[in-house]
Coordinates of C-alpha atoms in Angstrom, one line a residue:
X1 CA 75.4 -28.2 88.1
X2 CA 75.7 -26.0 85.3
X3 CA 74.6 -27.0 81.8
X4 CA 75.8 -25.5 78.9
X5 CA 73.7 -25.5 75.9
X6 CA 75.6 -25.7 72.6
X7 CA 73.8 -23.8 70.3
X8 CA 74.2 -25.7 66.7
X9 CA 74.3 -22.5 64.0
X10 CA 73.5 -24.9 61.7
X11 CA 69.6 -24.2 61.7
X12 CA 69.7 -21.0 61.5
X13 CA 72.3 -20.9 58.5
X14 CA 69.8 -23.2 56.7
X15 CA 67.3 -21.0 57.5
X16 CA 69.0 -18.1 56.3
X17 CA 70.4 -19.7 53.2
X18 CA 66.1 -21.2 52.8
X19 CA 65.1 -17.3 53.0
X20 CA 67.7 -16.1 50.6
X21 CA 66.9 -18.9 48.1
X22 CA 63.1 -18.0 48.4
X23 CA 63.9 -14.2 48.2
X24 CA 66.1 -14.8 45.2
X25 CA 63.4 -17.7 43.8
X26 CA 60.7 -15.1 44.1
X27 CA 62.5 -12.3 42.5
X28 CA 63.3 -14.8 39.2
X29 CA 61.1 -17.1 38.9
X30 CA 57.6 -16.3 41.2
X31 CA 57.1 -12.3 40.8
X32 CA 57.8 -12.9 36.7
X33 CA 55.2 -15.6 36.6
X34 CA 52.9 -14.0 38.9
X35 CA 52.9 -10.2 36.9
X36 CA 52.2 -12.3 34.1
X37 CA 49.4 -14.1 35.5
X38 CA 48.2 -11.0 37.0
X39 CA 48.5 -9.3 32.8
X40 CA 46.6 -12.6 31.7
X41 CA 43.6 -12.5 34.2
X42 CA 43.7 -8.1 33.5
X43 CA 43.2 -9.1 29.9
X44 CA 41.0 -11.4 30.2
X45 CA 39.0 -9.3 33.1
X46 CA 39.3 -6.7 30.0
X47 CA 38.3 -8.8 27.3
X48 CA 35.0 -10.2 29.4
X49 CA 33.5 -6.5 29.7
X50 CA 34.6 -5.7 26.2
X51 CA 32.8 -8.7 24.8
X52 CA 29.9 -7.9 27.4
X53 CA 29.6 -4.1 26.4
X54 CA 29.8 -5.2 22.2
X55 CA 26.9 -8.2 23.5
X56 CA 24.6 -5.3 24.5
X57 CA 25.4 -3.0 21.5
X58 CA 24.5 -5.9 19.3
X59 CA 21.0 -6.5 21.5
X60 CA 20.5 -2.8 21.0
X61 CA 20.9 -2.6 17.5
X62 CA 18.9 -5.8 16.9
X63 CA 16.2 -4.3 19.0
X64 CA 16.4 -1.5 16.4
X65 CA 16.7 -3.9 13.3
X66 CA 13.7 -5.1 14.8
X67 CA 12.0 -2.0 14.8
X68 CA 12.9 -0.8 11.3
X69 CA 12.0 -3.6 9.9
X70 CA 8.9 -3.5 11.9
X71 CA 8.3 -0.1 10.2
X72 CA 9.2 -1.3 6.5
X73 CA 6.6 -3.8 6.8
X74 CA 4.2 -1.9 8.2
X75 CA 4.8 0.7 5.3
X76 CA 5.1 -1.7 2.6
X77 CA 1.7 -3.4 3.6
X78 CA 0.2 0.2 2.9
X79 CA 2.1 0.9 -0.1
X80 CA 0.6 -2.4 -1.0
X81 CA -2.8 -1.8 -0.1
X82 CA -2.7 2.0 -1.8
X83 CA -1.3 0.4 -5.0
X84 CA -3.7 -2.7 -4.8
X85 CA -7.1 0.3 -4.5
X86 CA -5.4 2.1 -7.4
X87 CA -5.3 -1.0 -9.5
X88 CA -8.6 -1.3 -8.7
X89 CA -9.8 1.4 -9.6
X90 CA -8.0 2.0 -12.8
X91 CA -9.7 -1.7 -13.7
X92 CA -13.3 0.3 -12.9
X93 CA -12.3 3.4 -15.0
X94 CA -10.7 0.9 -17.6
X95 CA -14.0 -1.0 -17.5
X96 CA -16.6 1.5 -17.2
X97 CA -15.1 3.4 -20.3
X98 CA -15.2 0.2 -22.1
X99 CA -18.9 -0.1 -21.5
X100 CA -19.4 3.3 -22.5
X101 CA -17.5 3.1 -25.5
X102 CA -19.3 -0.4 -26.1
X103 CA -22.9 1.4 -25.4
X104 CA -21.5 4.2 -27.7
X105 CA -20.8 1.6 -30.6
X106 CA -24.7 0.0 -29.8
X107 CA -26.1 3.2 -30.4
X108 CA -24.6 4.0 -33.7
X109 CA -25.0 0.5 -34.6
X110 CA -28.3 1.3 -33.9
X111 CA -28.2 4.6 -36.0
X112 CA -27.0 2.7 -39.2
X113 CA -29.3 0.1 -38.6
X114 CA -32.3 2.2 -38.5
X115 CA -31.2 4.3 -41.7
X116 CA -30.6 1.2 -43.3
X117 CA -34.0 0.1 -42.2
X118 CA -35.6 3.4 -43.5
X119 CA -33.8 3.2 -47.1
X120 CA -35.0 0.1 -47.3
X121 CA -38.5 0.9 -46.3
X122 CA -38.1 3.9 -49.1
X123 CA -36.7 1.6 -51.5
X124 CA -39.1 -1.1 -50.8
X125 CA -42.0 1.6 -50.5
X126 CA -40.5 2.9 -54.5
X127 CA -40.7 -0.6 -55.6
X128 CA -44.2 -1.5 -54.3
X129 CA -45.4 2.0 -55.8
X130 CA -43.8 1.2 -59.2
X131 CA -45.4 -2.6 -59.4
X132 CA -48.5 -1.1 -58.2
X133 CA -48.0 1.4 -61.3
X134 CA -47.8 -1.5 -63.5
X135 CA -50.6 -3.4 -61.9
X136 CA -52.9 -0.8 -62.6
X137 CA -51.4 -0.2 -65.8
X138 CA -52.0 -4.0 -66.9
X139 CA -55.4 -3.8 -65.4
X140 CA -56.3 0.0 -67.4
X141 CA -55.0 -2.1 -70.5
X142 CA -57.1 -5.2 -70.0
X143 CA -59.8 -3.1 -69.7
X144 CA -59.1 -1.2 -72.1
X145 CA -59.1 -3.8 -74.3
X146 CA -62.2 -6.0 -73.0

């Protein structure tokens, strides 16, 4: 007994024509779409740790935004309170040289007031000397003539 095998080529012609057709699919159509999948996800891998790196430039500069402005108001709060105790005290000067000039005016009120007084008292003193004169000049005539 002898058995002969016939071999069918057939199988391995398909095969060879199936690995052919992949190599030739894979050199047009799959490496094409792959490098440019591979370019995309790059980009994108790219994109992430530039968007990543600007995120924590922008916490660090808001972190010194923060701290300026942190600064500014801590300066302008002294600014304020220097320029609120020089107000104040130009209001004291302002008011104290008011009073003085106020008291100044009060005395020299006072000053004409008491020369005013004294002419008066002089004038009044002349008058009562001059009806006393006449007084005792009516009463030396009635006298004189009783």
């Amino acid at each position: 007994m002898h058995v002969t095998i016939n071999l069918d080529y057939t199988l391995f012609i398909q095969l060879g024509l199936f690995l052919i057709f992949m190599f030739i699919m894979k050199k047009i159509y799959f490496q094409p779409y792959l490098e440019a999948f591979e370019e995309r996800e790059s980009t994108v891998k790219k994109l992430l740790q530039e968007a990543e790196t600007n995120n924590q430039q922008a916490q660090e500069i808001l972190k010194e935004v923060d701290a300026i402005l942190s600064k500014v108001k801590e300066e302008s709060k002294k600014i304020l309170e220097q320029s609120s105790r020089e107000t104040n005290q130009m209001v004291a000067e302002i008011i104290r040289k008011a009073q003085e000039e106020a008291e100044k005016e009060i005395e020299e009120a006072k000053k004409d007031i008491d020369r005013i007084v004294e002419i008066e008292t002089k004038t009044l003193d002349i008058s009562i000397e001059k009806i006393a004169e006449k007084i005792v000049d009516k009463l030396t005539l009635k006298e004189k003539a009783a």
